[in-house]
GROMACS .gro file of C-alpha atoms in nm:
model
  390
    1MET     CA    1  -0.026   0.012  -0.028
    2LYS     CA    2   0.132   0.345  -0.053
    3ARG     CA    3   0.107   0.657   0.134
    4GLY     CA    4  -0.003   0.958  -0.102
    5VAL     CA    5   0.039   1.314  -0.023
    6ALA     CA    6  -0.321   1.349   0.147
    7ILE     CA    7  -0.204   1.142   0.424
    8ALA     CA    8   0.084   1.312   0.548
    9ILE     CA    9  -0.056   1.670   0.540
   10ALA     CA   10  -0.337   1.545   0.714
   11LEU     CA   11  -0.044   1.413   0.945
   12THR     CA   12   0.081   1.753   0.989
   13LEU     CA   13  -0.223   1.923   1.025
   14ALA     CA   14  -0.352   1.698   1.318
   15ALA     CA   15  -0.042   1.740   1.538
   16GLY     CA   16  -0.065   2.125   1.524
   17VAL     CA   17  -0.424   2.013   1.731
   18ALA     CA   18  -0.304   2.105   2.039
   19GLU     CA   19  -0.592   2.164   2.235
   20ALA     CA   20  -0.827   1.960   1.995
   21LYS     CA   21  -1.127   1.788   2.178
   22PRO     CA   22  -1.005   1.415   2.333
   23LEU     CA   23  -1.043   1.091   2.089
   24VAL     CA   24  -1.361   0.900   2.311
   25MET     CA   25  -1.285   0.576   2.273
   26TRP     CA   26  -1.486   0.292   2.384
   27HIS     CA   27  -1.384  -0.073   2.554
   28ALA     CA   28  -1.555  -0.380   2.747
   29TYR     CA   29  -1.211  -0.482   2.887
   30ARG     CA   30  -1.267  -0.574   3.239
   31ALA     CA   31  -1.023  -0.670   3.537
   32LYS     CA   32  -0.662  -0.685   3.390
   33GLU     CA   33  -0.756  -0.619   3.035
   34ARG     CA   34  -0.898  -0.307   3.147
   35THR     CA   35  -0.654  -0.184   3.426
   36ALA     CA   36  -0.356  -0.257   3.085
   37LEU     CA   37  -0.510  -0.093   2.825
   38GLU     CA   38  -0.594   0.176   3.069
   39ARG     CA   39  -0.180   0.200   3.120
   40THR     CA   40  -0.125   0.221   2.706
   41VAL     CA   41  -0.366   0.527   2.701
   42GLN     CA   42  -0.172   0.670   3.000
   43ALA     CA   43   0.118   0.624   2.786
   44TRP     CA   44  -0.072   0.826   2.520
   45ASN     CA   45  -0.193   1.114   2.749
   46ASP     CA   46   0.125   1.161   2.920
   47GLY     CA   47   0.397   1.197   2.617
   48GLY     CA   48   0.358   0.938   2.359
   49ARG     CA   49   0.088   1.194   2.127
   50GLY     CA   50   0.281   1.508   2.123
   51ALA     CA   51   0.078   1.717   1.993
   52HIS     CA   52  -0.213   1.491   1.916
   53PRO     CA   53  -0.523   1.508   2.145
   54PRO     CA   54  -0.566   1.321   2.466
   55ILE     CA   55  -0.798   0.982   2.472
   56LYS     CA   56  -1.055   0.951   2.653
   57LEU     CA   57  -1.158   0.592   2.779
   58LEU     CA   58  -1.519   0.481   2.861
   59ALA     CA   59  -1.572   0.132   2.970
   60VAL     CA   60  -1.935   0.008   2.797
   61PRO     CA   61  -2.042  -0.320   2.911
   62TYR     CA   62  -2.010  -0.600   2.706
   63ASP     CA   63  -2.322  -0.706   2.619
   64ALA     CA   64  -2.463  -0.422   2.535
   65PHE     CA   65  -2.153  -0.292   2.298
   66ALA     CA   66  -2.237  -0.341   2.014
   67ASP     CA   67  -2.573  -0.250   1.956
   68LYS     CA   68  -2.453   0.075   2.168
   69ILE     CA   69  -2.191   0.099   1.817
   70SER     CA   70  -2.498   0.062   1.573
   71ALA     CA   71  -2.689   0.295   1.743
   72ALA     CA   72  -2.482   0.576   1.811
   73ILE     CA   73  -2.246   0.632   1.537
   74PRO     CA   74  -2.474   0.671   1.266
   75ARG     CA   75  -2.658   0.966   1.477
   76GLY     CA   76  -2.312   1.149   1.488
   77HIS     CA   77  -2.254   1.050   1.905
   78GLY     CA   78  -2.026   0.805   2.025
   79PRO     CA   79  -1.696   0.771   1.994
   80ASP     CA   80  -1.381   0.833   1.761
   81LEU     CA   81  -1.239   0.452   1.854
   82PHE     CA   82  -1.312   0.126   2.022
   83ILE     CA   83  -1.211  -0.160   2.012
   84PHE     CA   84  -1.415  -0.504   1.966
   85ALA     CA   85  -1.358  -0.833   1.782
   86HIS     CA   86  -1.389  -0.882   1.439
   87ASP     CA   87  -1.664  -1.055   1.396
   88ARG     CA   88  -1.856  -0.781   1.325
   89VAL     CA   89  -1.653  -0.591   1.084
   90GLY     CA   90  -1.884  -0.701   0.829
   91ASP     CA   91  -2.206  -0.548   0.917
   92TRP     CA   92  -2.023  -0.197   1.075
   93ALA     CA   93  -1.858  -0.232   0.720
   94GLU     CA   94  -2.168  -0.222   0.550
   95SER     CA   95  -2.321   0.003   0.768
   96LYS     CA   96  -2.063   0.252   0.722
   97ILE     CA   97  -2.005   0.288   1.098
   98VAL     CA   98  -1.629   0.211   1.087
   99GLU     CA   99  -1.381   0.330   0.883
  100PRO     CA  100  -1.180   0.213   0.646
  101ILE     CA  101  -0.800   0.220   0.714
  102GLU     CA  102  -0.576   0.090   0.426
  103PHE     CA  103  -0.541   0.458   0.279
  104PHE     CA  104  -0.305   0.517   0.587
  105MET     CA  105  -0.120   0.226   0.603
  106THR     CA  106   0.159   0.096   0.478
  107GLU     CA  107   0.281  -0.228   0.340
  108ALA     CA  108   0.583  -0.224   0.659
  109HIS     CA  109   0.306  -0.190   0.844
  110ALA     CA  110   0.128  -0.463   0.833
  111ASP     CA  111   0.411  -0.653   0.834
  112ARG     CA  112   0.459  -0.596   1.185
  113PHE     CA  113   0.131  -0.823   1.286
  114PHE     CA  114   0.054  -1.159   1.253
  115ARG     CA  115  -0.121  -1.171   0.907
  116LYS     CA  116  -0.393  -1.404   1.008
  117ALA     CA  117  -0.461  -1.147   1.325
  118LEU     CA  118  -0.450  -0.886   1.054
  119GLY     CA  119  -0.661  -1.048   0.818
  120ALA     CA  120  -0.938  -1.098   1.043
  121LEU     CA  121  -1.005  -0.700   1.083
  122ALA     CA  122  -1.039  -0.725   0.650
  123TYR     CA  123  -1.393  -0.701   0.492
  124GLY     CA  124  -1.415  -0.682   0.051
  125ASP     CA  125  -1.145  -0.510  -0.050
  126SER     CA  126  -1.137  -0.319   0.266
  127LEU     CA  127  -0.895  -0.307   0.626
  128TYR     CA  128  -1.110  -0.197   0.878
  129GLY     CA  129  -0.892  -0.173   1.207
  130LEU     CA  130  -0.545  -0.262   1.364
  131PRO     CA  131  -0.550  -0.590   1.555
  132LEU     CA  132  -0.451  -0.610   1.958
  133ALA     CA  133  -0.506  -0.919   2.024
  134PHE     CA  134  -0.634  -1.314   1.935
  135LYS     CA  135  -0.812  -1.542   2.115
  136SER     CA  136  -0.868  -1.932   2.071
  137THR     CA  137  -0.945  -2.172   2.300
  138ALA     CA  138  -0.621  -2.482   2.358
  139LEU     CA  139  -0.628  -2.775   2.571
  140PHE     CA  140  -0.584  -2.717   2.901
  141TYR     CA  141  -0.453  -3.014   3.167
  142ASN     CA  142  -0.331  -3.082   3.457
  143LYS     CA  143   0.005  -3.172   3.509
  144LYS     CA  144  -0.077  -3.428   3.847
  145LEU     CA  145  -0.348  -3.685   3.658
  146VAL     CA  146  -0.169  -3.604   3.249
  147PRO     CA  147   0.214  -3.626   3.300
  148GLN     CA  148   0.171  -3.613   2.886
  149PRO     CA  149  -0.093  -3.428   2.686
  150PRO     CA  150  -0.204  -3.590   2.389
  151ARG     CA  151  -0.077  -3.545   2.014
  152THR     CA  152  -0.434  -3.693   1.898
  153THR     CA  153  -0.752  -3.742   1.971
  154GLU     CA  154  -0.731  -4.077   1.983
  155ALA     CA  155  -0.511  -4.044   2.289
  156LEU     CA  156  -0.717  -3.787   2.388
  157TRP     CA  157  -0.959  -4.074   2.404
  158ARG     CA  158  -0.709  -4.277   2.589
  159ILE     CA  159  -0.642  -4.042   2.851
  160GLY     CA  160  -1.002  -3.902   2.901
  161ARG     CA  161  -1.106  -4.287   2.993
  162ALA     CA  162  -0.868  -4.364   3.218
  163ASN     CA  163  -0.921  -4.029   3.459
  164THR     CA  164  -1.319  -4.051   3.401
  165ASP     CA  165  -1.566  -4.193   3.640
  166ALA     CA  166  -1.898  -4.032   3.623
  167SER     CA  167  -2.004  -4.194   3.996
  168ARG     CA  168  -1.747  -4.030   4.142
  169GLY     CA  169  -1.828  -3.731   3.951
  170ARG     CA  170  -1.443  -3.679   3.774
  171PHE     CA  171  -1.420  -3.653   3.377
  172GLY     CA  172  -1.131  -3.683   3.172
  173LEU     CA  173  -1.232  -3.352   2.933
  174VAL     CA  174  -1.451  -3.076   3.008
  175TYR     CA  175  -1.548  -2.782   2.742
  176ASP     CA  176  -1.875  -2.654   2.656
  177ASN     CA  177  -1.974  -2.938   2.371
  178LYS     CA  178  -2.290  -2.781   2.247
  179ARG     CA  179  -2.177  -2.427   2.126
  180LEU     CA  180  -2.057  -2.412   1.790
  181TYR     CA  181  -1.748  -2.186   1.913
  182PHE     CA  182  -1.575  -2.455   2.108
  183HIS     CA  183  -1.705  -2.742   1.827
  184ALA     CA  184  -1.552  -2.567   1.599
  185ALA     CA  185  -1.217  -2.706   1.625
  186TRP     CA  186  -1.317  -3.029   1.542
  187LEU     CA  187  -1.541  -2.943   1.266
  188HIS     CA  188  -1.194  -2.821   1.098
  189GLY     CA  189  -1.014  -3.063   1.243
  190PHE     CA  190  -1.206  -3.360   1.023
  191GLY     CA  191  -1.196  -3.116   0.697
  192GLY     CA  192  -1.541  -2.901   0.724
  193THR     CA  193  -1.592  -2.574   0.726
  194ILE     CA  194  -1.868  -2.318   0.763
  195PHE     CA  195  -1.867  -2.124   0.420
  196ASP     CA  196  -1.657  -2.270   0.127
  197ASP     CA  197  -1.417  -2.035  -0.062
  198LYS     CA  198  -1.715  -1.879  -0.276
  199GLY     CA  199  -1.895  -1.810   0.034
  200ARG     CA  200  -2.112  -2.074  -0.006
  201LEU     CA  201  -2.274  -2.260   0.296
  202ARG     CA  202  -2.124  -2.579   0.374
  203VAL     CA  203  -2.249  -2.688   0.721
  204GLY     CA  204  -2.417  -3.037   0.577
  205SER     CA  205  -2.082  -3.215   0.446
  206ALA     CA  206  -1.923  -3.548   0.562
  207ALA     CA  207  -1.676  -3.393   0.702
  208ALA     CA  208  -1.924  -3.175   0.917
  209ARG     CA  209  -2.130  -3.511   0.981
  210SER     CA  210  -1.823  -3.666   1.128
  211ALA     CA  211  -1.693  -3.393   1.377
  212LEU     CA  212  -2.093  -3.419   1.529
  213ALA     CA  213  -2.013  -3.806   1.556
  214PHE     CA  214  -1.702  -3.744   1.748
  215ALA     CA  215  -1.853  -3.468   1.981
  216ARG     CA  216  -2.182  -3.736   2.025
  217LYS     CA  217  -1.858  -4.016   2.122
  218LEU     CA  218  -1.709  -3.766   2.341
  219GLY     CA  219  -2.009  -3.643   2.558
  220LYS     CA  220  -2.267  -3.980   2.565
  221HIS     CA  221  -2.292  -4.214   2.817
  222GLY     CA  222  -1.982  -4.365   2.847
  223GLY     CA  223  -1.833  -4.068   2.711
  224ILE     CA  224  -1.487  -3.829   2.904
  225VAL     CA  225  -1.755  -3.537   2.900
  226PRO     CA  226  -1.988  -3.433   3.179
  227PRO     CA  227  -2.387  -3.467   3.032
  228GLU     CA  228  -2.420  -3.088   3.118
  229SER     CA  229  -2.156  -2.838   3.033
  230SER     CA  230  -2.102  -2.450   3.047
  231ALA     CA  231  -1.827  -2.254   3.092
  232ASN     CA  232  -1.868  -2.238   3.399
  233LEU     CA  233  -1.865  -2.599   3.500
  234THR     CA  234  -1.557  -2.628   3.234
  235THR     CA  235  -1.338  -2.386   3.523
  236THR     CA  236  -1.489  -2.514   3.851
  237LEU     CA  237  -1.410  -2.838   3.738
  238PHE     CA  238  -1.086  -2.812   3.645
  239ASN     CA  239  -1.051  -2.643   3.936
  240SER     CA  240  -1.138  -2.826   4.146
  241GLY     CA  241  -0.944  -3.129   4.016
  242ARG     CA  242  -1.216  -3.349   3.909
  243ALA     CA  243  -1.188  -3.234   3.558
  244ALA     CA  244  -0.847  -3.363   3.376
  245MET     CA  245  -0.860  -3.133   3.074
  246ALA     CA  246  -1.050  -2.837   2.955
  247ILE     CA  247  -1.106  -2.683   2.640
  248SER     CA  248  -1.092  -2.294   2.691
  249GLY     CA  249  -0.922  -1.968   2.603
  250PRO     CA  250  -0.664  -1.725   2.763
  251TRP     CA  251  -0.996  -1.597   2.964
  252MET     CA  252  -0.974  -1.889   3.154
  253LEU     CA  253  -0.556  -1.768   3.267
  254GLY     CA  254  -0.730  -1.520   3.575
  255GLU     CA  255  -0.965  -1.768   3.700
  256LEU     CA  256  -0.709  -2.093   3.708
  257SER     CA  257  -0.662  -2.232   4.095
  258PRO     CA  258  -0.296  -2.180   4.200
  259LYS     CA  259  -0.330  -2.571   4.360
  260ILE     CA  260  -0.379  -2.692   4.000
  261ASP     CA  261  -0.007  -2.738   3.820
  262VAL     CA  262  -0.150  -2.634   3.439
  263GLY     CA  263  -0.049  -2.703   3.147
  264ILE     CA  264  -0.153  -2.509   2.805
  265VAL     CA  265  -0.089  -2.667   2.448
  266PRO     CA  266  -0.258  -2.667   2.098
  267LEU     CA  267  -0.513  -2.900   2.063
  268PRO     CA  268  -0.466  -3.258   1.928
  269VAL     CA  269  -0.413  -3.366   1.556
  270VAL     CA  270  -0.734  -3.517   1.439
  271SER     CA  271  -0.660  -3.880   1.372
  272LYS     CA  272  -0.946  -3.970   1.132
  273SER     CA  273  -0.798  -3.655   0.888
  274GLY     CA  274  -0.450  -3.607   1.020
  275LYS     CA  275  -0.561  -3.257   1.032
  276HIS     CA  276  -0.511  -3.035   1.350
  277ALA     CA  277  -0.763  -2.946   1.538
  278ALA     CA  278  -0.871  -2.562   1.488
  279PRO     CA  279  -1.079  -2.359   1.681
  280PHE     CA  280  -1.202  -2.059   1.560
  281LEU     CA  281  -0.987  -1.743   1.584
  282GLY     CA  282  -1.129  -1.446   1.716
  283VAL     CA  283  -0.902  -1.080   1.694
  284GLU     CA  284  -0.972  -0.806   1.905
  285GLY     CA  285  -0.900  -0.496   1.715
  286ILE     CA  286  -0.931  -0.138   1.784
  287MET     CA  287  -1.146   0.059   1.477
  288MET     CA  288  -1.220   0.379   1.398
  289SER     CA  289  -1.531   0.542   1.367
  290ALA     CA  290  -1.693   0.644   1.012
  291ARG     CA  291  -1.840   0.967   1.177
  292SER     CA  292  -1.482   1.039   1.389
  293ARG     CA  293  -1.418   1.461   1.325
  294ASN     CA  294  -1.004   1.365   1.352
  295LYS     CA  295  -0.988   1.056   1.186
  296ALA     CA  296  -0.566   1.111   1.101
  297ALA     CA  297  -0.506   1.175   1.519
  298ALA     CA  298  -0.765   0.879   1.528
  299PHE     CA  299  -0.555   0.645   1.335
  300VAL     CA  300  -0.178   0.813   1.505
  301ALA     CA  301  -0.383   0.696   1.798
  302MET     CA  302  -0.426   0.356   1.712
  303ARG     CA  303  -0.156   0.309   1.576
  304PHE     CA  304   0.056   0.377   1.871
  305LEU     CA  305  -0.164   0.149   2.123
  306ALA     CA  306  -0.151  -0.138   1.870
  307SER     CA  307   0.237  -0.098   1.892
  308ALA     CA  308   0.493  -0.366   1.997
  309LYS     CA  309   0.616  -0.157   2.264
  310MET     CA  310   0.198  -0.151   2.440
  311ALA     CA  311   0.132  -0.472   2.314
  312VAL     CA  312   0.432  -0.598   2.531
  313LEU     CA  313   0.256  -0.429   2.844
  314ARG     CA  314  -0.070  -0.554   2.799
  315ALA     CA  315   0.080  -0.934   2.751
  316ARG     CA  316   0.294  -0.875   3.089
  317LEU     CA  317   0.012  -0.743   3.321
  318ALA     CA  318  -0.306  -0.933   3.134
  319ARG     CA  319  -0.173  -1.204   3.003
  320GLN     CA  320  -0.277  -1.137   2.649
  321PRO     CA  321  -0.184  -1.334   2.375
  322VAL     CA  322  -0.101  -0.998   2.157
  323ALA     CA  323  -0.115  -0.921   1.773
  324ALA     CA  324   0.227  -0.755   1.705
  325LYS     CA  325   0.520  -0.966   1.625
  326ALA     CA  326   0.779  -0.788   1.764
  327ALA     CA  327   0.652  -0.830   2.115
  328TRP     CA  328   0.667  -1.207   2.104
  329GLN     CA  329   1.098  -1.114   2.077
  330ASP     CA  330   1.084  -0.972   2.426
  331SER     CA  331   1.209  -1.250   2.669
  332ARG     CA  332   0.921  -1.172   2.941
  333VAL     CA  333   0.651  -1.218   2.641
  334ALA     CA  334   0.818  -1.517   2.506
  335SER     CA  335   0.876  -1.741   2.839
  336ASP     CA  336   0.539  -1.728   2.941
  337PRO     CA  337   0.475  -2.124   2.872
  338LEU     CA  338   0.084  -2.044   2.875
  339LEU     CA  339   0.115  -1.731   2.610
  340ARG     CA  340   0.352  -1.979   2.465
  341ALA     CA  341   0.094  -2.215   2.395
  342PHE     CA  342  -0.216  -1.991   2.222
  343ARG     CA  343   0.090  -1.870   1.959
  344LYS     CA  344   0.112  -2.182   1.837
  345GLN     CA  345  -0.251  -2.238   1.851
  346LEU     CA  346  -0.244  -1.943   1.642
  347ASP     CA  347  -0.102  -2.129   1.378
  348HIS     CA  348  -0.381  -2.387   1.374
  349SER     CA  349  -0.676  -2.153   1.413
  350VAL     CA  350  -0.936  -2.081   1.158
  351ALA     CA  351  -1.046  -1.684   1.153
  352THR     CA  352  -1.465  -1.661   1.262
  353PRO     CA  353  -1.595  -1.523   0.972
  354GLY     CA  354  -1.671  -1.185   0.978
  355THR     CA  355  -1.984  -1.166   0.737
  356PRO     CA  356  -2.314  -1.023   0.827
  357ASP     CA  357  -2.429  -1.458   0.718
  358MET     CA  358  -2.239  -1.585   0.995
  359ARG     CA  359  -2.469  -1.411   1.228
  360VAL     CA  360  -2.759  -1.713   1.115
  361VAL     CA  361  -2.562  -1.964   1.166
  362TRP     CA  362  -2.471  -1.927   1.517
  363SER     CA  363  -2.831  -2.082   1.674
  364PRO     CA  364  -2.917  -2.311   1.427
  365TYR     CA  365  -2.608  -2.532   1.450
  366ASP     CA  366  -2.635  -2.512   1.840
  367THR     CA  367  -2.935  -2.673   1.825
  368ALA     CA  368  -2.712  -2.899   1.627
  369LEU     CA  369  -2.514  -2.961   1.866
  370SER     CA  370  -2.710  -3.025   2.189
  371LYS     CA  371  -2.957  -3.230   1.964
  372VAL     CA  372  -2.665  -3.488   1.832
  373VAL     CA  373  -2.447  -3.525   2.174
  374ALA     CA  374  -2.760  -3.475   2.467
  375ALA     CA  375  -3.054  -3.627   2.260
  376GLY     CA  376  -2.871  -3.871   2.068
  377LEU     CA  377  -3.032  -3.801   1.736
  378ALA     CA  378  -2.758  -3.868   1.392
  379PRO     CA  379  -2.562  -3.637   1.267
  380GLU     CA  380  -2.691  -3.660   0.926
  381LYS     CA  381  -3.042  -3.561   0.962
  382ALA     CA  382  -2.907  -3.251   1.269
  383VAL     CA  383  -2.668  -3.074   0.975
  384ALA     CA  384  -3.016  -3.161   0.735
  385GLU     CA  385  -3.205  -2.900   0.962
  386ALA     CA  386  -2.938  -2.637   1.062
  387GLU     CA  387  -2.845  -2.664   0.701
  388ALA     CA  388  -3.210  -2.589   0.622
  389GLU     CA  389  -3.313  -2.338   0.882
  390ILE     CA  390  -2.998  -2.128   0.814
   0.00000   0.00000   0.00000
């Protein structure tokens, strides 16, 4: 991408606006992630901004965030910048809510990020944000119960059976097995997909049926996953030592019991296909409002907050798997074994489709999973019903 003369002029003008109104930025971070973000914004306000406007942070509850963005920005209200997952990029691009930023970018700047993370924030021929962090599931294991983590699904089953005693409330594996988000690793590992390269729906493929049958094997009576599962139960069973392994994401790092000697590794290879189980990849990006009145300065702030230096700070304080490649060369980040596992999982992950079509897939697919895993419906019938509903 080439930088034009116009952007140089715009940045120069923005640099002279010392008394401009603050750039307002919305976020939904909590706990350590919020603290880390506040530190990076403080670094901008205390000197990193130069003559650019300061940033004013506003925390918005996650459950209301997307609706507030969709309602406020078209009316000329809302933030200049905001942080959110990439899966709404398609909707917001179509609605002219987010500003495309390729005009501001150079190839050298794009190369500072993991390509998969940056690509998740693209829609059509445009780029709509800079990636801050990536998130996916991986395999957590209790080292006391599982000295050597499984590398294949056959080994996962074998180790899981050895650690399962349902009568005592002990299970080899726990994860939210009735939700597509957590099931996606098996779907992709068996060679399936939601949409093909041309955007056509492909939830009824033979690979999808095989993945559903595998999920049923794990969760049925005599399997290794408890009959009822949820995100909260995953944490509870694992922290109490009643689950030998768990499938979860980096959000679980702050919830782990210090009494458990925890290891994290990428999800295993699917024995039947020889492919790596590949979970959905979520990318948290910093995006610009299409109605921002100071877009040049807003991009400079985006670039600062997404920089490797700020990424190191977020990785250290909040243990975020950050998207800036150079941050992983910092010994304090590279030496964290739990972060390192999510970095490895990045190589075997599939970005959640950020298209409007994907929004109508979740509920029917979750229903299909529940019917197969909990009610014993044949995978062929379940995916046919899901495909018809979608």
